[in-house]
Every structure is written in C-alpha cells, then in structure tokens.
Tab-separated table of C-alpha atoms in Angstrom:
chain	number	residue	atom	x	y	z
A	1	MET	CA	-13.433	-22.406	-6.478
A	2	LYS	CA	-11.382	-21.345	-3.452
A	3	LEU	CA	-8.660	-18.739	-3.035
A	4	ILE	CA	-6.454	-19.540	-0.037
A	5	ALA	CA	-3.659	-17.419	1.406
A	6	GLU	CA	-1.365	-19.268	3.807
A	7	GLN	CA	1.060	-17.403	6.051
A	8	ILE	CA	1.868	-14.752	3.450
A	9	VAL	CA	4.920	-12.681	4.321
A	10	LYS	CA	6.458	-10.058	2.055
A	11	ARG	CA	9.668	-8.114	2.624
A	12	PHE	CA	11.281	-5.547	0.363
A	13	GLY	CA	14.880	-5.598	1.576
A	14	THR	CA	14.686	-5.179	5.330
A	15	HIS	CA	11.256	-3.555	5.194
A	16	LEU	CA	8.501	-5.919	6.258
A	17	ILE	CA	5.328	-5.136	4.289
A	18	LEU	CA	3.032	-8.081	5.026
A	19	ARG	CA	3.176	-10.401	8.014
A	20	ASN	CA	1.361	-13.721	8.242
A	21	ILE	CA	-1.680	-13.023	6.110
A	22	ASN	CA	-4.143	-15.928	6.198
A	23	PHE	CA	-7.595	-16.212	4.708
A	24	GLU	CA	-9.842	-18.300	2.508
A	25	VAL	CA	-12.420	-16.990	0.050
A	26	ARG	CA	-14.926	-19.219	-1.728
A	27	SER	CA	-16.996	-18.706	-4.863
A	28	GLY	CA	-20.012	-16.584	-4.088
A	29	SER	CA	-18.213	-14.334	-1.616
A	30	SER	CA	-15.900	-11.382	-1.496
A	31	LEU	CA	-12.894	-10.079	0.358
A	32	VAL	CA	-12.013	-6.431	0.844
A	33	ILE	CA	-8.413	-5.555	1.663
A	34	THR	CA	-8.146	-2.241	3.374
A	35	GLY	CA	-5.458	-0.157	5.018
A	36	ALA	CA	-3.695	3.176	4.840
A	37	ASN	CA	-1.534	4.323	1.926
A	38	GLY	CA	1.648	2.260	1.765
A	39	SER	CA	0.242	-0.441	4.015
A	40	GLY	CA	0.697	-3.182	1.394
A	41	LYS	CA	-2.763	-3.540	-0.186
A	42	THR	CA	-1.410	-3.466	-3.731
A	43	THR	CA	1.462	-5.771	-2.809
A	44	LEU	CA	-1.031	-8.282	-1.426
A	45	VAL	CA	-3.192	-8.062	-4.576
A	46	LYS	CA	-0.103	-8.623	-6.723
A	47	ILE	CA	0.881	-11.651	-4.646
A	48	LEU	CA	-2.650	-13.089	-4.786
A	49	SER	CA	-2.808	-12.599	-8.545
A	50	ASN	CA	0.606	-14.239	-8.939
A	51	LEU	CA	2.301	-11.119	-10.337
A	52	ILE	CA	4.924	-11.192	-7.591
A	53	ALA	CA	6.065	-13.948	-5.281
A	54	PRO	CA	5.703	-13.752	-1.502
A	55	THR	CA	8.859	-13.891	0.620
A	56	ARG	CA	7.210	-16.706	2.579
A	57	GLY	CA	3.884	-18.504	2.497
A	58	ARG	CA	1.790	-19.472	-0.488
A	59	VAL	CA	-1.298	-18.694	-2.504
A	60	ILE	CA	-3.513	-21.606	-3.528
A	61	TYR	CA	-6.232	-21.615	-6.160
A	62	GLN	CA	-8.372	-24.676	-5.699
A	63	ASN	CA	-11.253	-25.957	-7.778
A	64	GLU	CA	-13.141	-29.234	-7.671
A	65	LYS	CA	-10.213	-30.990	-9.387
A	66	GLY	CA	-7.691	-29.852	-6.754
A	67	SER	CA	-4.974	-27.187	-6.597
A	68	ILE	CA	-4.239	-25.287	-9.787
A	69	PRO	CA	-0.541	-25.181	-10.777
A	70	ARG	CA	1.115	-21.757	-10.528
A	71	ASP	CA	1.698	-21.453	-14.264
A	72	HIS	CA	-2.011	-22.024	-14.981
A	73	MET	CA	-3.343	-19.550	-12.416
A	74	TYR	CA	-3.489	-16.726	-14.964
A	75	ARG	CA	-6.384	-18.449	-16.717
A	76	PHE	CA	-8.660	-17.854	-13.706
A	77	ILE	CA	-7.797	-14.231	-12.986
A	78	GLY	CA	-9.190	-10.862	-13.997
A	79	LEU	CA	-7.394	-7.840	-12.557
A	80	VAL	CA	-7.996	-4.108	-12.699
A	81	GLY	CA	-5.376	-1.873	-11.127
A	82	PRO	CA	-3.598	1.419	-11.699
A	83	TYR	CA	-0.314	-0.421	-12.432
A	84	LEU	CA	-1.837	-2.486	-15.253
A	85	GLN	CA	-1.826	-0.681	-18.560
A	86	LEU	CA	-3.178	-1.515	-21.986
A	87	TYR	CA	-1.207	-1.094	-25.203
A	88	GLN	CA	-1.406	2.638	-25.869
A	89	GLU	CA	-0.496	2.507	-29.577
A	90	LEU	CA	-3.195	-0.040	-30.378
A	91	THR	CA	-6.899	0.737	-30.657
A	92	ALA	CA	-9.315	-0.423	-27.970
A	93	GLN	CA	-10.615	-3.092	-30.347
A	94	GLU	CA	-7.093	-4.362	-31.138
A	95	ASN	CA	-6.309	-4.568	-27.427
A	96	LEU	CA	-9.521	-6.390	-26.610
A	97	VAL	CA	-9.259	-8.832	-29.521
A	98	PHE	CA	-5.686	-9.618	-28.481
A	99	PHE	CA	-6.630	-10.283	-24.853
A	100	ALA	CA	-9.812	-12.181	-25.786
A	101	ARG	CA	-7.957	-14.481	-28.168
A	102	MET	CA	-5.165	-14.997	-25.632
A	103	ARG	CA	-7.862	-15.979	-23.133
A	104	GLU	CA	-9.520	-18.227	-25.716
A	105	VAL	CA	-12.856	-16.463	-25.323
A	106	SER	CA	-15.395	-18.030	-27.644
A	107	ASP	CA	-17.618	-15.592	-29.531
A	108	TYR	CA	-15.317	-12.776	-28.435
A	109	LYS	CA	-16.743	-10.232	-30.895
A	110	ASN	CA	-20.173	-10.294	-29.224
A	111	ARG	CA	-18.628	-10.348	-25.764
A	112	ILE	CA	-16.505	-7.276	-26.566
A	113	ALA	CA	-19.510	-5.450	-28.042
A	114	PHE	CA	-21.617	-6.286	-24.965
A	115	LEU	CA	-19.016	-5.122	-22.465
A	116	MET	CA	-18.087	-1.981	-24.413
A	117	GLU	CA	-21.759	-0.980	-24.402
A	118	ARG	CA	-22.167	-1.820	-20.737
A	119	LEU	CA	-19.144	0.266	-19.747
A	120	GLY	CA	-20.288	3.174	-21.921
A	121	LEU	CA	-17.527	2.927	-24.512
A	122	LYS	CA	-19.605	1.900	-27.522
A	123	GLY	CA	-18.535	3.771	-30.654
A	124	ARG	CA	-14.955	4.337	-29.411
A	125	GLU	CA	-13.628	0.891	-30.340
A	126	LYS	CA	-11.428	2.145	-33.156
A	127	ASP	CA	-9.763	4.932	-31.168
A	128	PRO	CA	-6.193	4.329	-29.993
A	129	VAL	CA	-6.043	3.784	-26.246
A	130	LYS	CA	-3.700	6.778	-25.912
A	131	ALA	CA	-6.591	8.971	-27.132
A	132	TYR	CA	-8.780	7.807	-24.229
A	133	SER	CA	-9.148	9.892	-21.075
A	134	SER	CA	-7.976	8.327	-17.804
A	135	GLY	CA	-11.585	7.517	-16.865
A	136	MET	CA	-12.235	5.848	-20.220
A	137	GLN	CA	-9.013	3.860	-19.873
A	138	GLN	CA	-10.201	2.670	-16.466
A	139	ARG	CA	-13.498	1.541	-18.014
A	140	LEU	CA	-11.567	-0.222	-20.767
A	141	LYS	CA	-9.505	-2.055	-18.144
A	142	TYR	CA	-12.761	-3.395	-16.697
A	143	VAL	CA	-13.828	-4.591	-20.159
A	144	CYS	CA	-10.472	-6.316	-20.544
A	145	ALA	CA	-10.631	-7.975	-17.110
A	146	LEU	CA	-14.185	-9.234	-17.625
A	147	LEU	CA	-13.791	-10.629	-21.154
A	148	HIS	CA	-13.283	-14.229	-20.029
A	149	GLU	CA	-15.723	-14.104	-17.089
A	150	PRO	CA	-12.946	-14.799	-14.568
A	151	GLU	CA	-13.447	-17.058	-11.582
A	152	ILE	CA	-11.488	-14.604	-9.422
A	153	LEU	CA	-11.724	-10.856	-10.027
A	154	PHE	CA	-9.179	-8.591	-8.321
A	155	ILE	CA	-9.910	-4.874	-8.246
A	156	ASP	CA	-7.358	-2.432	-6.866
A	157	GLU	CA	-9.053	0.922	-6.172
A	158	PRO	CA	-12.406	0.282	-7.922
A	159	ARG	CA	-13.434	3.949	-8.149
A	160	SER	CA	-10.142	5.233	-9.475
A	161	ASN	CA	-10.686	7.876	-12.217
A	162	LEU	CA	-14.367	6.992	-12.648
A	163	ASP	CA	-17.288	9.424	-12.721
A	164	GLN	CA	-20.479	8.665	-10.758
A	165	GLN	CA	-22.082	6.813	-13.681
A	166	GLY	CA	-18.931	4.710	-14.045
A	167	VAL	CA	-18.881	3.940	-10.310
A	168	ASP	CA	-22.528	2.822	-10.450
A	169	THR	CA	-21.866	0.515	-13.413
A	170	VAL	CA	-18.769	-0.940	-11.736
A	171	TYR	CA	-20.690	-1.580	-8.524
A	172	GLU	CA	-23.348	-3.460	-10.493
A	173	ILE	CA	-20.674	-5.590	-12.125
A	174	LEU	CA	-18.891	-6.297	-8.839
A	175	SER	CA	-22.154	-7.254	-7.141
A	176	GLU	CA	-22.851	-9.726	-9.957
A	177	GLN	CA	-19.329	-11.144	-9.695
A	178	LYS	CA	-19.632	-11.961	-5.992
A	179	LYS	CA	-22.922	-13.808	-6.492
A	180	ASP	CA	-21.278	-16.953	-7.853
A	181	LYS	CA	-17.568	-16.148	-8.189
A	182	ILE	CA	-14.804	-14.642	-6.095
A	183	LEU	CA	-14.310	-10.900	-5.744
A	184	VAL	CA	-11.242	-9.351	-4.093
A	185	VAL	CA	-11.152	-5.571	-3.723
A	186	ALA	CA	-8.294	-3.460	-2.375
A	187	THR	CA	-9.401	-0.017	-1.265
A	188	ASN	CA	-9.063	2.672	1.344
A	189	ASP	CA	-12.483	4.105	0.570
A	190	SER	CA	-14.928	3.241	3.345
A	191	GLU	CA	-17.864	3.119	0.888
A	192	ASP	CA	-16.286	0.110	-0.849
A	193	LEU	CA	-16.564	-1.856	2.406
A	194	ARG	CA	-20.213	-2.538	1.602
A	195	LEU	CA	-18.965	-4.973	-1.038
A	196	ALA	CA	-17.260	-7.026	1.672
A	197	ASP	CA	-18.151	-10.427	3.061
A	198	GLN	CA	-14.720	-10.538	4.724
A	199	ILE	CA	-12.406	-7.642	5.509
A	200	ILE	CA	-8.657	-7.795	5.948
A	201	LYS	CA	-6.834	-4.768	7.269
A	202	VAL	CA	-3.154	-4.656	6.365
A	203	GLY	CA	-0.408	-2.479	7.853
A	204	ASN	CA	0.681	-2.104	11.460
B	1	MET	CA	1.566	-22.222	-30.120
B	2	LYS	CA	-1.485	-20.043	-30.755
B	3	GLN	CA	-0.525	-17.773	-27.851
B	4	THR	CA	3.021	-17.441	-29.191
B	5	TRP	CA	1.635	-16.402	-32.563
B	6	LEU	CA	-0.802	-13.892	-31.008
B	7	ILE	CA	1.979	-12.233	-29.013
B	8	PHE	CA	4.133	-12.067	-32.140
B	9	VAL	CA	1.281	-10.508	-34.172
B	10	LYS	CA	0.589	-7.989	-31.392
B	11	ASP	CA	4.265	-6.961	-31.356
B	12	ILE	CA	4.267	-6.609	-35.145
B	13	GLN	CA	1.137	-4.413	-34.914
B	14	GLN	CA	2.837	-2.218	-32.321
B	15	GLU	CA	6.027	-2.042	-34.365
B	16	PHE	CA	4.134	-0.977	-37.493
B	17	LYS	CA	2.589	1.865	-35.508
B	18	THR	CA	5.789	3.097	-33.821
B	19	ARG	CA	8.590	1.744	-36.075
B	20	TYR	CA	10.967	2.204	-33.154
B	21	ALA	CA	12.987	-1.021	-33.321
B	22	ILE	CA	13.209	-1.279	-37.101
B	23	ASN	CA	14.287	2.377	-37.442
B	24	ALA	CA	16.855	1.990	-34.666
B	25	ILE	CA	18.587	-1.060	-36.122
B	26	LEU	CA	18.477	0.077	-39.759
B	27	LEU	CA	19.796	3.563	-39.015
B	28	PHE	CA	22.505	2.098	-36.777
B	29	ALA	CA	23.497	-0.375	-39.517
B	30	VAL	CA	23.725	2.320	-42.215
B	31	VAL	CA	25.657	4.751	-39.988
B	32	THR	CA	28.096	2.052	-38.799
B	33	LEU	CA	28.619	0.774	-42.326
B	34	SER	CA	29.324	4.303	-43.549
B	35	ALA	CA	31.750	4.936	-40.669
B	36	VAL	CA	33.626	1.691	-41.341
B	37	SER	CA	33.700	2.421	-45.070
B	38	PHE	CA	35.189	5.905	-44.513
B	39	ALA	CA	37.652	4.540	-41.951
B	40	ILE	CA	38.954	1.895	-44.342
B	41	GLY	CA	39.137	4.347	-47.258
B	42	THR	CA	41.237	3.064	-50.116
B	43	PHE	CA	42.810	0.298	-48.018
B	44	THR	CA	41.926	-3.108	-49.465
B	45	ALA	CA	40.739	-5.272	-46.603
B	46	GLY	CA	41.139	-9.036	-46.899
B	47	SER	CA	38.246	-11.484	-46.665
B	48	GLN	CA	39.078	-12.296	-43.017
B	49	VAL	CA	38.846	-8.626	-42.016
B	50	LEU	CA	35.685	-8.030	-44.059
B	51	SER	CA	34.005	-11.139	-42.591
B	52	ALA	CA	34.803	-9.911	-39.083
B	53	LEU	CA	33.610	-6.375	-39.899
B	54	PHE	CA	30.328	-7.715	-41.263
B	55	TRP	CA	29.576	-9.635	-38.065
B	56	VAL	CA	30.640	-6.742	-35.845
B	57	ILE	CA	28.241	-4.411	-37.694
B	58	LEU	CA	25.493	-7.032	-37.564
B	59	PHE	CA	26.022	-7.580	-33.831
B	60	PHE	CA	26.005	-3.921	-32.788
B	61	SER	CA	23.124	-3.020	-35.118
B	62	SER	CA	20.993	-5.813	-33.717
B	63	MET	CA	21.909	-4.767	-30.176
B	64	SER	CA	20.355	-1.353	-30.834
B	65	GLY	CA	16.937	-2.919	-31.456
B	66	LEU	CA	16.568	-6.389	-29.972
B	67	SER	CA	16.201	-5.155	-26.391
B	68	HIS	CA	13.257	-2.947	-27.295
B	69	ILE	CA	10.827	-5.849	-27.251
B	70	PHE	CA	10.933	-6.173	-23.441
B	71	ILE	CA	11.902	-2.608	-22.537
B	72	ARG	CA	8.699	-1.422	-24.250
B	73	GLU	CA	6.608	-3.763	-22.076
B	74	GLU	CA	8.300	-2.598	-18.856
B	75	GLU	CA	8.303	1.119	-19.659
B	76	SER	CA	4.676	1.206	-20.767
B	77	GLN	CA	3.707	-0.906	-17.713
B	78	THR	CA	2.154	-3.601	-19.881
B	79	ALA	CA	4.468	-6.384	-18.655
B	80	ASP	CA	2.113	-7.240	-15.784
B	81	THR	CA	-0.869	-7.148	-18.134
B	82	LEU	CA	0.898	-9.640	-20.386
B	83	LYS	CA	1.752	-11.854	-17.397
B	84	LEU	CA	-1.964	-12.142	-16.691
B	85	VAL	CA	-2.807	-13.609	-20.080
B	86	ALA	CA	0.078	-15.848	-21.100
B	87	SER	CA	2.517	-18.396	-19.758
B	88	PRO	CA	6.215	-17.394	-19.661
B	89	MET	CA	7.121	-19.897	-22.386
B	90	HIS	CA	4.686	-18.397	-24.877
B	91	ILE	CA	5.847	-14.893	-24.032
B	92	TYR	CA	9.491	-15.816	-24.638
B	93	LEU	CA	8.726	-17.606	-27.915
B	94	GLY	CA	6.536	-14.746	-29.188
B	95	LYS	CA	9.234	-12.183	-28.428
B	96	PHE	CA	11.929	-14.456	-29.877
B	97	LEU	CA	9.960	-14.792	-33.115
B	98	PHE	CA	9.616	-11.013	-33.348
B	99	ASN	CA	13.355	-10.480	-32.800
B	100	LEU	CA	14.161	-13.174	-35.364
B	101	ILE	CA	12.054	-11.413	-38.005
B	102	LEU	CA	13.648	-8.085	-37.024
B	103	LEU	CA	17.089	-9.636	-37.495
B	104	PHE	CA	16.128	-11.036	-40.906
B	105	ALA	CA	14.873	-7.575	-41.932
B	106	LEU	CA	18.203	-6.086	-40.834
B	107	GLU	CA	20.125	-8.697	-42.818
B	108	ILE	CA	18.040	-8.103	-45.959
B	109	ILE	CA	19.122	-4.441	-45.882
B	110	LEU	CA	22.649	-4.896	-44.533
B	111	VAL	CA	23.908	-7.711	-46.783
B	112	PRO	CA	23.497	-5.973	-50.180
B	113	LEU	CA	24.738	-2.669	-48.735
B	114	PHE	CA	27.817	-4.328	-47.230
B	115	ILE	CA	28.594	-6.208	-50.451
B	116	ALA	CA	28.238	-3.014	-52.516
B	117	VAL	CA	29.993	-0.543	-50.202
B	118	MET	CA	32.843	-2.780	-48.978
B	119	ASN	CA	33.356	-4.607	-52.283
B	120	PHE	CA	32.805	-7.865	-50.407
B	121	LYS	CA	33.244	-10.784	-52.810
B	122	LEU	CA	31.497	-14.064	-51.999
B	123	GLY	CA	32.582	-17.285	-53.693
B	124	ASN	CA	29.785	-19.329	-52.140
B	125	PHE	CA	26.706	-17.154	-51.630
B	126	PRO	CA	24.406	-20.022	-50.468
B	127	LEU	CA	26.895	-20.859	-47.691
B	128	PHE	CA	26.914	-17.225	-46.596
B	129	LEU	CA	23.088	-17.129	-46.515
B	130	LEU	CA	22.917	-20.435	-44.642
B	131	THR	CA	25.416	-19.158	-42.054
B	132	LEU	CA	23.376	-16.002	-41.554
B	133	PHE	CA	20.121	-17.934	-41.356
B	134	ILE	CA	21.311	-20.423	-38.736
B	135	GLY	CA	23.333	-17.815	-36.818
B	136	SER	CA	20.273	-15.563	-36.548
B	137	PHE	CA	18.486	-18.113	-34.368
B	138	GLY	CA	21.296	-18.055	-31.789
B	139	MET	CA	21.561	-14.254	-31.882
B	140	ALA	CA	17.806	-13.722	-31.565
B	141	GLY	CA	17.485	-16.438	-28.892
B	142	GLY	CA	20.299	-15.058	-26.717
B	143	GLY	CA	19.357	-11.435	-27.387
B	144	THR	CA	15.729	-12.004	-26.370
B	145	MET	CA	16.732	-13.624	-23.080
B	146	VAL	CA	19.203	-10.857	-22.201
B	147	ALA	CA	16.570	-8.257	-23.176
B	148	ALA	CA	14.182	-9.787	-20.621
B	149	ILE	CA	16.884	-9.677	-17.938
B	150	ILE	CA	17.941	-6.067	-18.508
B	151	SER	CA	14.405	-4.709	-18.984
B	152	LYS	CA	14.033	-4.605	-15.190
B	153	ALA	CA	17.338	-2.727	-14.674
B	154	SER	CA	17.767	1.040	-14.601
B	155	SER	CA	20.619	1.431	-17.142
B	156	LYS	CA	19.108	-0.786	-19.797
B	157	GLY	CA	20.886	0.377	-22.974
B	158	ALA	CA	24.455	-0.040	-21.763
B	159	LEU	CA	23.768	-3.289	-19.930
B	160	PHE	CA	22.203	-4.998	-22.930
B	161	THR	CA	25.265	-4.893	-25.162
B	162	VAL	CA	27.636	-5.731	-22.288
B	163	LEU	CA	25.599	-8.759	-21.180
B	164	ALA	CA	24.686	-9.945	-24.671
B	165	PHE	CA	28.263	-9.869	-25.994
B	166	PRO	CA	29.653	-12.898	-24.094
B	167	ILE	CA	26.464	-14.868	-24.783
B	168	ILE	CA	26.461	-14.163	-28.502
B	169	LEU	CA	30.264	-14.375	-28.887
B	170	PRO	CA	30.190	-18.065	-29.996
B	171	VAL	CA	27.811	-17.115	-32.828
B	172	MET	CA	30.108	-14.282	-33.908
B	173	ILE	CA	33.308	-16.364	-33.849
B	174	THR	CA	31.728	-19.271	-35.716
B	175	GLY	CA	29.881	-16.943	-38.076
B	176	ILE	CA	33.082	-15.092	-38.964
B	177	SER	CA	34.841	-18.386	-39.694
B	178	ALA	CA	31.976	-19.665	-41.893
B	179	THR	CA	31.696	-16.307	-43.682
B	180	LYS	CA	35.448	-16.378	-44.425
B	181	LYS	CA	34.947	-19.798	-46.038
B	182	ALA	CA	32.004	-18.413	-48.028
B	183	THR	CA	34.336	-15.834	-49.606
B	184	GLU	CA	36.244	-18.706	-51.197
B	185	THR	CA	34.841	-21.017	-53.858
B	186	THR	CA	34.575	-23.918	-51.443
B	187	PRO	CA	31.611	-26.301	-51.119
B	188	ILE	CA	29.123	-25.901	-48.268
B	189	ALA	CA	30.494	-29.106	-46.707
B	190	SER	CA	33.804	-27.322	-46.026
B	191	ALA	CA	31.985	-25.240	-43.357
B	192	GLN	CA	30.167	-28.220	-41.883
B	193	ASN	CA	31.768	-27.779	-38.441
B	194	GLU	CA	30.814	-24.114	-38.244
B	195	LEU	CA	27.250	-24.758	-39.386
B	196	GLN	CA	26.842	-27.577	-36.883
B	197	ALA	CA	28.226	-25.367	-34.115
B	198	LEU	CA	25.847	-22.521	-35.027
B	199	PHE	CA	22.902	-24.917	-35.126
B	200	ALA	CA	23.847	-26.529	-31.789
B	201	PHE	CA	24.317	-23.133	-30.161
B	202	GLY	CA	20.902	-21.978	-31.421
B	203	VAL	CA	19.175	-25.091	-30.074
B	204	ILE	CA	20.963	-24.860	-26.700
B	205	ILE	CA	20.366	-21.143	-26.149
B	206	ILE	CA	16.674	-21.327	-27.122
B	207	THR	CA	16.048	-24.423	-24.992
B	208	ALA	CA	17.904	-22.964	-21.999
B	209	SER	CA	16.012	-19.692	-22.385
B	210	ILE	CA	12.627	-21.439	-22.430
B	211	LEU	CA	13.570	-23.366	-19.273
B	212	LEU	CA	14.943	-20.336	-17.424
B	213	PHE	CA	12.595	-17.624	-18.655
B	214	ASP	CA	10.063	-18.184	-15.867
B	215	TYR	CA	12.702	-17.154	-13.283
B	216	VAL	CA	13.621	-14.031	-15.231
B	217	TRP	CA	10.098	-12.949	-16.107
B	218	ASN	CA	8.477	-13.559	-12.733
B	219	GLU	CA	9.953	-11.988	-9.647
C-alpha cells in the first residue's frame, strides 16, 4: 500500500495554508507532520484522509491492484483526532458495534473486547460516551479507529488528553502499526518525532 | 444496502434516547392544529380550504424536525466520523429512511387529530392515504437533501424552511389537489394524474439527491 501526496495546495479564502506538499509513504513506514499551531497540520491530515478536498493537487491511495477510487478510500483509513467525535448519547458498545458493522469487521465482538481491554476500558462498555472523561473518550477513539485494522492510520495529536499509561499503550499500538502498515502522525510534540521515518514540517 | 440500514438503525437508537425530532414535529403539529382550529372558529371551511390547511400544517410540522438528522451530526461533530465509515449514497439513503419514518409517525398522529378537530370529511379514505404515502417520499427526499445543505450554514433553522419550500412546493400543490378529490366520493382513478405526478416527483428528487449528495456532503 502507498499513500502519495502530489502538489497539495490548500487555501481558505485568500489565506494560503499549504503550498506544494509532496511525499510518498509505503506500508511499513511512518510520516510525522509537524509545525507550529495554525500551521496546517490538521488541514493536511483532513486532506490526506479525504475529509476535505485540496484546492489543488491530489491524494492517491495505491495498492497492488492500482489506485483506489476516492469514494472507496474510507475503507482503508483509521483516524483519531480532536475534531472526530463519537455518538455521545449511545453507549461505548453501541458506538463500536455500529462502526464495526459499518466497516464489515468479522468477529467484531471479540475484536471490540480485545481492544477495550488493551486500551483499559474493559467493564465500561455499557456506559454512555457522554459519561466518559475526555481521556477515556480519547482511548475509545483509538478503539474505534483500530477496529478494522486499517491500512493507513492517521493520528492527530496522539497524546491528547491521555495519562502516562495511555500514552505508553498508544505508543505500543503505533509502533505495531508502522511495522507493516502506514502510520501518519500530526504533532507539535518533539517526543512524537521518534515515531517518524519521514518528517514533514508545514507552515512558513 | 446494509450500510444504509445500519445508519438508519443508529439514528433510530439516537432518537429513542433524545426524542428531539419526534417531540419537535408532534408538538408543532398539535400547536399549529390548535391555532388553526381556534382561528377558524365556527366558520365552516370548504374541502378545498381544509385540504390546503392539512398540507400546510403537515409541511411546517415536518420542517421543524426533518433538518435535525444532519444538524445533529454537524453540531455534535460526528459528521466527519460518519464520513470515515460510509459512502455518501448510503448516508443519504439512511437519513432519508429515518426522515420518511418520522414523517409517517407525524401523519399517524396528525391525520386522526385533523379529521376530528376540523371535522374533515373524506369520501375516499384510501385515496387520501395513498396520496399521503406517495407524497411522503418526495417530502422526505427533498427535506433530507436540503437538511444536508443547511447543516453547514450558521442560521440553520430559518434557512431550512425557506430553501425546502420551493423544492417541496410541487408535492404540496399536487397533494392538495389529490386530497380535495379524496373528500369527494370519487374513485382513485380520478386522481390518477396527481398520483403519477407525486410518484414521478418522488423518484426524481430521490435520484437527483443520490447523484448530487456527494457534492453537498463532501467539501
């Protein structure tokens, strides 16, 4: 699997956010996007994950069969970010079952149980998401993003709201992801740079 | 189709927990019906006026709830999460199905109340039900598309009714005409033109929405 960014440009009105971003990431490697606040890290993650369109340029997902059409890209993506929320009225289990079935995860009950235990949320499956603390919600977002073992995992601010134990678990997961799949991390924390095989600095 | 069904079931689950949309449309329908009833007073309205009043109440009541399906996703920041798990077509169809069921629920409450409160006499009840049934597809189809458009705007409530009105107007005009015929003891075939128009409108608006939804849903 390859993730290719070609000449990505993004403008909001007259404000130029991203100019000519080019890179290629292959399975088994990682990319860290770094830069100051407001430099366009989140915008680039949203463009790469097909949530917003670039003003110019294109994002290509390529596997052994060729380029993947834009409307099928979502099948290959897992994304954790502060702007992605889960359904607050539903319980964690209801959220996860919904996303797992949408992703056509086989044996989703065992997968959910495994990930909930790994992220330290076992026993809280039947609580509504709105009853979760911000740190627990962040852990739940990881569970949700990892359900279908995505080929490309995007993480925007990996440490956000997590305690030290949560950060350690997340680092383990991210290290596993980059062994045979693609990992893209957006961060302005210098410690996250140790996850990087490639680094892109955006802004200025 | 499985994804469409899952999105529909998820929306039903959310609605059962919050009851926002169903409460909004039912309360609006009851309040509007009461207001119209008091305004008319002892004046005996003809079948043409009553048919028009019924569709006006149905339109504005549905407008108070149909937009909620997309506004909820935008306001709770779950729209992007949904984009990551489903194609635009399945999202539109799931939301359309939810709005259609919501509209049927509204009609189940509104029809007997309207008949009882307004002394609305129907000569051909099956024709009236058929008109409502077919018309609901066009209303839900158009309403769902407009809801997706306005969910990204800042003044959502006001915009929804203003934008939905011209799109749903053909359903209202044809529905009023077919309902007027249903007040007489005429056969269903007498409203064949209206029923065909309602059906054609429903098919066109749903097909156009499926084709165009990708441009509305994705930036």
